[in-house]
mmCIF file of C-alpha atoms and ligand atoms in Angstrom:
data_model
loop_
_atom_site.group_PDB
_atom_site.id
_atom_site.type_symbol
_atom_site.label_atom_id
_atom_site.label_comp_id
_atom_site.label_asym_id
_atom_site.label_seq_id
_atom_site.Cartn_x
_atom_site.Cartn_y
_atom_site.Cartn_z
ATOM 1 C CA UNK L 1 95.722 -6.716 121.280
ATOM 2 C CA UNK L 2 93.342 -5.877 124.095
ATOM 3 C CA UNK L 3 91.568 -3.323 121.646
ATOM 4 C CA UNK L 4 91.700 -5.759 118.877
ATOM 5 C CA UNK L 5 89.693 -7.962 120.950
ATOM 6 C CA UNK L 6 87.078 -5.856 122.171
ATOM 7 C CA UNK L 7 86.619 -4.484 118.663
ATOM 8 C CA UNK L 8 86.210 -8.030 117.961
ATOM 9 C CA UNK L 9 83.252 -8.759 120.621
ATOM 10 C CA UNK L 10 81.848 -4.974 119.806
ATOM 11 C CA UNK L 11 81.769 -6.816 115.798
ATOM 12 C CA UNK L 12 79.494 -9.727 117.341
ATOM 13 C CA UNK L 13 77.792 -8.066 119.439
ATOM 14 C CA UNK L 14 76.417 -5.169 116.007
ATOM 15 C CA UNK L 15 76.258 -7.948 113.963
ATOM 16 C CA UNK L 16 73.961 -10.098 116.666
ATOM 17 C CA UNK L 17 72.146 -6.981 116.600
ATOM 18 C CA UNK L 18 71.551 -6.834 113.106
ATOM 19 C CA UNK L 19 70.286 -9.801 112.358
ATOM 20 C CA UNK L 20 67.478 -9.550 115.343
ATOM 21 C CA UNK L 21 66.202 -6.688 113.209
ATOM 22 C CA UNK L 22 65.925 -8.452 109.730
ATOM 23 C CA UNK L 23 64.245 -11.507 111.306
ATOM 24 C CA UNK L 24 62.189 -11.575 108.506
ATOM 25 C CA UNK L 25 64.140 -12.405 105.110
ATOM 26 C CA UNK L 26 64.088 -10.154 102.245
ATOM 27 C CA UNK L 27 61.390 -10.270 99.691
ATOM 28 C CA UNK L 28 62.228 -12.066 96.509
ATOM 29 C CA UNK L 29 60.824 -12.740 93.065
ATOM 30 C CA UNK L 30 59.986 -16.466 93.072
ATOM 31 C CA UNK L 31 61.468 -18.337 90.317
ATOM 32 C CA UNK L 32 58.275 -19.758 88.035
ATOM 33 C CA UNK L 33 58.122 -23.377 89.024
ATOM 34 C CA UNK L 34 57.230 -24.521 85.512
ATOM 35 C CA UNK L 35 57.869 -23.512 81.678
ATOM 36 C CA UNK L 36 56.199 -21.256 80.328
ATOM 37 C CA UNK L 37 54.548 -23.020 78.144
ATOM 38 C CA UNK L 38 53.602 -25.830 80.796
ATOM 39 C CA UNK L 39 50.038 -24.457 81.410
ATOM 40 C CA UNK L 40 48.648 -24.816 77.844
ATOM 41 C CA UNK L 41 45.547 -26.546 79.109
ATOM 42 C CA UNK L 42 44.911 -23.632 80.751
ATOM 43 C CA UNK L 43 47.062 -20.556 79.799
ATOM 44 C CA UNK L 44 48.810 -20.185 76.871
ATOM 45 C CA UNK L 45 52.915 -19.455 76.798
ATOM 46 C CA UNK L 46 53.083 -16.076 75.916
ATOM 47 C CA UNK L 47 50.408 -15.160 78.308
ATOM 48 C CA UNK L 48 52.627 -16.526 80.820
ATOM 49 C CA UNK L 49 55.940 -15.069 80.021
ATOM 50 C CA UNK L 50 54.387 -11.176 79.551
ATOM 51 C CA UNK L 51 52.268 -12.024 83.404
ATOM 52 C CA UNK L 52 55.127 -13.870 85.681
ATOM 53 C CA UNK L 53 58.118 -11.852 83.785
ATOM 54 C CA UNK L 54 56.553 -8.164 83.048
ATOM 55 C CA UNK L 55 53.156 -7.765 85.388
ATOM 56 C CA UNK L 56 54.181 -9.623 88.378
ATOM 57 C CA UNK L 57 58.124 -8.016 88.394
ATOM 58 C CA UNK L 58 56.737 -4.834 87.892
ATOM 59 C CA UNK L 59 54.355 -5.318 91.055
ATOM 60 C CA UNK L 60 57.411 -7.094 93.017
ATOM 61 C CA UNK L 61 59.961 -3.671 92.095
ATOM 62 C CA UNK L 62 57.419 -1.402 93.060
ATOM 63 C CA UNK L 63 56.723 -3.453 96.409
ATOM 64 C CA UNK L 64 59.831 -3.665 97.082
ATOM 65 C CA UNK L 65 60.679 0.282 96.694
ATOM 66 C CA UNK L 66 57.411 0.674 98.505
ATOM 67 C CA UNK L 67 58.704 -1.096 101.841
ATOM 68 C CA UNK L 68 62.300 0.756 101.147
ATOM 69 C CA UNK L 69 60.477 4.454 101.187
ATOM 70 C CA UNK L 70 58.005 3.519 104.346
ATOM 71 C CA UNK L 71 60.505 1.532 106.210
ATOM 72 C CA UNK L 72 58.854 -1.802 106.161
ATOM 73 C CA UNK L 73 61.753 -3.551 105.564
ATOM 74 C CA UNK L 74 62.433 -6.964 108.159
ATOM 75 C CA UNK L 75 58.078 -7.385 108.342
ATOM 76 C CA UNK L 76 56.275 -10.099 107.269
ATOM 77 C CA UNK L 77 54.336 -9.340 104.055
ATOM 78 C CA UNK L 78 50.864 -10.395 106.327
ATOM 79 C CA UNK L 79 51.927 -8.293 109.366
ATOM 80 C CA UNK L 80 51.730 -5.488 106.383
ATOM 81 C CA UNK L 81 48.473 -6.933 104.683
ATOM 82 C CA UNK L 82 47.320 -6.892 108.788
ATOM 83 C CA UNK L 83 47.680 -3.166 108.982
ATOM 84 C CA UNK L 84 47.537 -1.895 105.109
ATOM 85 C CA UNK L 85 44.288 0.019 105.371
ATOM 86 C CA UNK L 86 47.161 2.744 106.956
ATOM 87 C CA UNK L 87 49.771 2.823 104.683
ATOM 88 C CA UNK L 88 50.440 4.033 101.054
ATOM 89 C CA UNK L 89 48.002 2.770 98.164
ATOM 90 C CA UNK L 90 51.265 1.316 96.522
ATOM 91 C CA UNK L 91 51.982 -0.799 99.529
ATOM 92 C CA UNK L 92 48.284 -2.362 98.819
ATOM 93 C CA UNK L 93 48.684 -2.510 95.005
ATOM 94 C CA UNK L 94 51.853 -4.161 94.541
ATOM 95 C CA UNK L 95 52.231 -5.711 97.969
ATOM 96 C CA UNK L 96 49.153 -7.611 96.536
ATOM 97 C CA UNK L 97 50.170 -7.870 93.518
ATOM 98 C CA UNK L 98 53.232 -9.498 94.188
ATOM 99 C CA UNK L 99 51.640 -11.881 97.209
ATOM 100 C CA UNK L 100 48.638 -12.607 94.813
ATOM 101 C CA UNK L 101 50.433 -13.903 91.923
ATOM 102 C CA UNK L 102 53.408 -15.736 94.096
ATOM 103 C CA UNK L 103 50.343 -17.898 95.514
ATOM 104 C CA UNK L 104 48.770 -18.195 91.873
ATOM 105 C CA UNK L 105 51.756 -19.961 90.276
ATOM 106 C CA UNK L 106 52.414 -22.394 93.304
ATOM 107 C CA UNK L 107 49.112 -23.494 93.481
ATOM 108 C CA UNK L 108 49.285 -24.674 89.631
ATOM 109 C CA UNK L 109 51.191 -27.315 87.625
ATOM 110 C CA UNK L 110 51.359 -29.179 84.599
ATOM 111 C CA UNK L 111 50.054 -32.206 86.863
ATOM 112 C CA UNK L 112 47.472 -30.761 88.656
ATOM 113 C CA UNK L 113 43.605 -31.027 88.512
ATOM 114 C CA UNK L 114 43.695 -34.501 90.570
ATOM 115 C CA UNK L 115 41.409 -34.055 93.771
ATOM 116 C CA UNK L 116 42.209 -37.047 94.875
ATOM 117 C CA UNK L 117 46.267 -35.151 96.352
ATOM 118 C CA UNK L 118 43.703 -33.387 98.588
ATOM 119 C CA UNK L 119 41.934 -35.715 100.600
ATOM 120 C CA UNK L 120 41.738 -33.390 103.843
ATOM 121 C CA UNK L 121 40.489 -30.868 102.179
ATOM 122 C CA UNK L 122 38.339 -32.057 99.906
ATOM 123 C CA UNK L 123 35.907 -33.212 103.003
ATOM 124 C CA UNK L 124 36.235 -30.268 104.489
ATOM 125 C CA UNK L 125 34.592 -28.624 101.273
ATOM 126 C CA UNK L 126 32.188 -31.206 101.160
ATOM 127 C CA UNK L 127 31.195 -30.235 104.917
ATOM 128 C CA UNK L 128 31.049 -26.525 104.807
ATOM 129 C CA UNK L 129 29.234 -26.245 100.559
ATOM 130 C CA UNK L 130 27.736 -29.502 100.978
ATOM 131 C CA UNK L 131 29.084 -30.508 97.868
ATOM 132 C CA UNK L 132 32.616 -30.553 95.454
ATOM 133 C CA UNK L 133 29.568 -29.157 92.635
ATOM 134 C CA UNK L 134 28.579 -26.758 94.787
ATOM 135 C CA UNK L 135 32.051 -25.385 95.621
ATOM 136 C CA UNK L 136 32.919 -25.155 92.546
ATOM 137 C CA UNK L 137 29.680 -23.306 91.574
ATOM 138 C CA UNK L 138 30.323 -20.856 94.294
ATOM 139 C CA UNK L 139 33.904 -20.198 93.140
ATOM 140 C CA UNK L 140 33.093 -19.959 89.559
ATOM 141 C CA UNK L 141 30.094 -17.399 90.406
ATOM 142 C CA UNK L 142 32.824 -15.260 92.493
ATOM 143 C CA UNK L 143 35.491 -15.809 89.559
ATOM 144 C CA UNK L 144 32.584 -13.990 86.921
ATOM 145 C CA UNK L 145 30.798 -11.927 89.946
ATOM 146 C CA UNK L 146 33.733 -9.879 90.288
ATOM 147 C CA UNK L 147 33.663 -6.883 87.759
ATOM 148 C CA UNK L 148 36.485 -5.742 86.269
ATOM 149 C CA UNK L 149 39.973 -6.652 88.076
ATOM 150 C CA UNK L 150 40.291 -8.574 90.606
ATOM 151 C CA UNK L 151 40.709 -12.286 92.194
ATOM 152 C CA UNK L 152 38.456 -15.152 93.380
ATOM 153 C CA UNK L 153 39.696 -16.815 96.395
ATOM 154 C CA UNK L 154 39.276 -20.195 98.778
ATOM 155 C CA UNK L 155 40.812 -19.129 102.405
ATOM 156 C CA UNK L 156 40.743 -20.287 105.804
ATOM 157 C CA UNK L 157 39.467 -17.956 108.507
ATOM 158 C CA UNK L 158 40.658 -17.439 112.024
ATOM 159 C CA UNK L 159 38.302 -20.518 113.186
ATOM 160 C CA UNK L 160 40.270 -23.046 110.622
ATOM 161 C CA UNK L 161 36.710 -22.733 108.745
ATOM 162 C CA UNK L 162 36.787 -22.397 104.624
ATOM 163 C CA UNK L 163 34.684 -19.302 102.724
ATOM 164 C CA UNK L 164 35.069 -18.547 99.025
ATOM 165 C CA UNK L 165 35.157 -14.687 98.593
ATOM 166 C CA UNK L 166 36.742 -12.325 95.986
ATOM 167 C CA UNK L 167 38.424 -9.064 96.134
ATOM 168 C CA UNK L 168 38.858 -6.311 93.327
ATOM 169 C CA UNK L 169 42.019 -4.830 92.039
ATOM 170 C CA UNK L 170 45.234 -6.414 93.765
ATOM 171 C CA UNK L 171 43.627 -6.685 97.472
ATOM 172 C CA UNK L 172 43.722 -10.426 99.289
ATOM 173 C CA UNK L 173 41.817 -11.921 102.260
ATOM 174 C CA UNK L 174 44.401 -11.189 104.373
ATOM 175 C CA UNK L 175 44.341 -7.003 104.229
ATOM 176 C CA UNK L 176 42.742 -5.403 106.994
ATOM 177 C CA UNK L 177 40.221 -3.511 104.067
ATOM 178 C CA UNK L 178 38.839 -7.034 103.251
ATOM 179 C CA UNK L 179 35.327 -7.827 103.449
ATOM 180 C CA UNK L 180 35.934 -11.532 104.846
ATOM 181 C CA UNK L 181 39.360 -12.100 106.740
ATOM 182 C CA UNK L 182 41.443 -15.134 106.255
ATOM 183 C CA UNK L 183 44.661 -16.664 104.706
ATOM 184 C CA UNK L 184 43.931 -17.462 101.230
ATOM 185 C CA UNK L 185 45.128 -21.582 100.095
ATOM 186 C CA UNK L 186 43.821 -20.897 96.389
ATOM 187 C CA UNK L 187 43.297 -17.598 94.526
ATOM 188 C CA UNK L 188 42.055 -17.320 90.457
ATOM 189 C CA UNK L 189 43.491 -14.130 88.849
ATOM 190 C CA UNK L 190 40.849 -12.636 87.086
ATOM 191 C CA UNK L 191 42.397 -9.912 85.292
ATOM 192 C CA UNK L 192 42.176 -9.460 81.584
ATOM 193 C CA UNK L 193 45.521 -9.668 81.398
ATOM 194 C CA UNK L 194 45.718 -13.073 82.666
ATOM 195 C CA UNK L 195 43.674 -14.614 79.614
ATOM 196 C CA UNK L 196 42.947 -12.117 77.139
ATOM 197 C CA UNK L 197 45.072 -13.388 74.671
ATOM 198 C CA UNK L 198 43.609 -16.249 74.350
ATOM 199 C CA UNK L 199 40.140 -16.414 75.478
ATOM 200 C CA UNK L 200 39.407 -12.275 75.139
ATOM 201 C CA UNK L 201 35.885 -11.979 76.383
ATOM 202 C CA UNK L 202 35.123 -15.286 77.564
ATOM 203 C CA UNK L 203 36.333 -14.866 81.560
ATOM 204 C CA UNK L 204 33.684 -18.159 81.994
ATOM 205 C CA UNK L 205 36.307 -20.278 79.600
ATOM 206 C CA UNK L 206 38.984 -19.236 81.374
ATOM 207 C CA UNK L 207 37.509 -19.989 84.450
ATOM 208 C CA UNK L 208 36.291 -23.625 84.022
ATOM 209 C CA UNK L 209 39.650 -24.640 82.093
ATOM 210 C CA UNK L 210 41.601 -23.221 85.698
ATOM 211 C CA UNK L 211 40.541 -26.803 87.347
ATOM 212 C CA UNK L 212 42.574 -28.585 84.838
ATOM 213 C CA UNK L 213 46.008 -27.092 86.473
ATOM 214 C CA UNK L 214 45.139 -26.627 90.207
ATOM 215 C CA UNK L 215 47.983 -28.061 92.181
ATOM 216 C CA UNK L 216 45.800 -29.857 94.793
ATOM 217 C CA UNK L 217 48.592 -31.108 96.769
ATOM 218 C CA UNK L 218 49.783 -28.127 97.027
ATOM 219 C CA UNK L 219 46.975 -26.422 98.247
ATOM 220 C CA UNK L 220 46.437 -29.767 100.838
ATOM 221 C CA UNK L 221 49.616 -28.361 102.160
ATOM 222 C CA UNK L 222 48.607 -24.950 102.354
ATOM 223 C CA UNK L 223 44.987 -26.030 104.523
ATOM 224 C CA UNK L 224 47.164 -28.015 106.878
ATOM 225 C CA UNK L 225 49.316 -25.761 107.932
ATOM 226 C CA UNK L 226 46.187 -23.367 108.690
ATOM 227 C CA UNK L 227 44.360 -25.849 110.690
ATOM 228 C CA UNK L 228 46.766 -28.205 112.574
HETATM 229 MN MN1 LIG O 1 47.824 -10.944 87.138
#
């Protein structure tokens, strides 16, 4: 009995133990928060089944193998971003790749492209690019400055202050091998894959018909958190 009861405490004790070293949850493959054939202003349904269900799983296993082989397992996806500059070129590939297109389809919907959900951070754009126009502008030029693969991004720096920047291949604001540092609130995939289909050539389409579907409220959320 007496051994039955220490084995017992010994139990709670290990499994105490365990869960202090997987504070941070598993990664998982987000569920797409719409049809796929909900973005049609912007991205046509097949588009979006062969990106969320082939490109962005295949980024998500090989992240996910990734942190297995290195022993990342239990840290946070930006504590890894923080520090990536050191680890394996997958880690940065599909660690972004997965991060990159998780933010993508949250900060989109069906009902977006109303400003008005984003009232907090619509002055703040005003303040810092003097205008909505001129945001915009600035986005779009870093949406079409970026050659080849990449992403155009708004993001918060460590000051709470905004800066549009973009980043080739997979990378994000938040890796260490970024040119401007911050937590990205809205990110444009500028990929071919993301719009050849429809649009083939014609990135600046693709680009101006994004503001149709951008989840403002959403991305309100996103600035608040960052600057409370
Ligand atoms: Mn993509």
């Amino acid at each position: 009995m007496k051994t039955l009861l220490i084995s017992s405490l010994l139990l709670v004790i290990l499994t105490a133990k365990t869960h202090v070293a997987t504070a941070q949850p598993a990664h998982e493959f987000p569920p797409l928060p719409y049809p796929y054939s909900a973005l049609e202003a912007f991205i046509d349904a097949t588009t979006m089944e062969i990106h969320y269900s082939r490109h962005h799983r295949g980024y998500f296993n090989n992240f996910v193998k990734g942190v297995e082989e290195n022993n990342l397992g239990g840290i946070a996806i930006e504590d890894i971003f923080a520090r990536v500059s050191e680890l394996p070129i997958t880690i940065r590939n599909n660690g972004g790749g997965h991060y990159n297109h998780n933010l993508f389809w949250k900060i989109m919907s069906p009902y977006g492209g109303d400003t008005g959900a984003a009232p907090k951070l619509l002055d703040a754009i005003k303040i810092t690019f003097g205008s909505w126009e001129s945001f915009v502008g600035k986005f779009q030029a870093a949406a079409l400055g970026q050659f080849g693969s990449g992403w155009a991004w708004l993001s918060v720096n460590s000051q709470g202050n905004l800066f549009v920047s973009s980043t080739p291949n997979q990378d994000n604001p938040l890796m260490d091998v970024a040119g401007q540092r911050g937590t990205p609130i809205l990110g444009l995939d500028v990929w071919e894959h993301a719009y050849y289909l429809r649009y083939q050539n014609r990135r600046a389409d693709y680009v101006a018909n994004f503001w149709k579907v951008v989840n403002w409220a959403e991305v309100e959320r996103r600035y608040k958190e960052l600057v409370k």
